Amino acid sequence: MKKTFKLEDLECAHCAAKMETEINKIEGVVSSRVVFITQKLIIEADDARFDEIMKECVKICRRIEPDCRIIM
């Protein structure tokens, strides 16, 4: 499944790159992109684990940039 989510309060391009790297390491993620310019997260992941994967994505984003939120 491939989905696009809006990111809110992503203020650092370097942090966006770190988020993308960490999200790509999650088991079940086929690919992910964090686009700083458009403030979007594009993720393709295993359908069966998608909700779990998104919970991990939220944790990663909060750890790297605490004010950033993924709008689902």
Coordinates of C-alpha atoms in Angstrom, one line a residue:
M1 CA 0.0 0.0 0.0
K2 CA 1.3 3.5 -0.9
K3 CA 0.0 6.5 0.9
T4 CA 0.8 10.2 1.3
F5 CA 0.5 12.1 4.5
K6 CA 0.9 15.8 5.3
L7 CA 3.5 16.8 7.8
E8 CA 2.8 19.7 10.1
D9 CA 5.6 21.9 11.7
L10 CA 8.5 20.2 9.9
E11 CA 11.1 23.0 10.1
C12 CA 14.4 21.4 9.2
A13 CA 15.5 19.8 5.9
H14 CA 18.2 17.8 7.7
C15 CA 15.7 16.4 10.1
A16 CA 13.5 15.4 7.2
A17 CA 16.4 13.5 5.7
K18 CA 17.0 11.8 9.0
M19 CA 13.4 10.8 9.3
E20 CA 13.4 9.3 5.9
T21 CA 16.5 7.3 6.6
E22 CA 15.0 5.9 9.9
I23 CA 11.6 5.2 8.4
N24 CA 13.2 3.2 5.5
K25 CA 14.8 0.9 8.2
I26 CA 11.4 -0.2 9.6
E27 CA 10.6 -3.8 8.7
G28 CA 7.8 -3.9 6.1
V29 CA 8.6 -0.5 4.5
V30 CA 9.2 -0.8 0.8
S31 CA 10.1 2.8 0.4
S32 CA 9.5 6.2 2.0
R33 CA 10.2 9.8 1.2
V34 CA 10.0 12.8 3.4
V35 CA 9.7 15.9 1.2
F36 CA 10.7 19.0 3.1
I37 CA 9.5 21.5 0.5
T38 CA 5.9 20.1 0.3
Q39 CA 5.8 18.9 3.9
K40 CA 4.8 15.4 2.9
L41 CA 5.6 11.8 3.9
I42 CA 5.1 9.3 1.1
I43 CA 5.3 5.7 2.3
E44 CA 4.9 2.4 0.6
A45 CA 4.6 -0.5 3.1
D46 CA 3.2 -3.9 3.8
D47 CA -0.6 -3.8 3.9
A48 CA -0.8 -6.2 6.8
R49 CA 1.5 -4.2 9.1
F50 CA 0.6 -0.7 7.8
D51 CA -0.9 0.6 11.1
E52 CA 2.0 -0.7 13.1
I53 CA 4.4 0.9 10.7
M54 CA 2.7 4.2 10.9
K55 CA 2.9 4.1 14.8
E56 CA 6.6 3.6 14.4
C57 CA 6.8 6.5 11.9
V58 CA 5.1 8.8 14.4
K59 CA 7.6 7.8 17.1
I60 CA 10.5 8.5 14.8
C61 CA 9.2 11.9 13.7
R62 CA 8.6 12.9 17.3
R63 CA 12.1 11.8 18.4
I64 CA 13.8 13.7 15.6
E65 CA 11.7 16.8 15.5
P66 CA 9.3 16.9 18.5
D67 CA 6.9 19.5 17.1
C68 CA 6.4 17.7 13.9
R69 CA 3.0 15.9 13.4
I70 CA 1.9 13.4 10.8
I71 CA -1.6 14.3 9.7
M72 CA -3.5 11.0 9.1

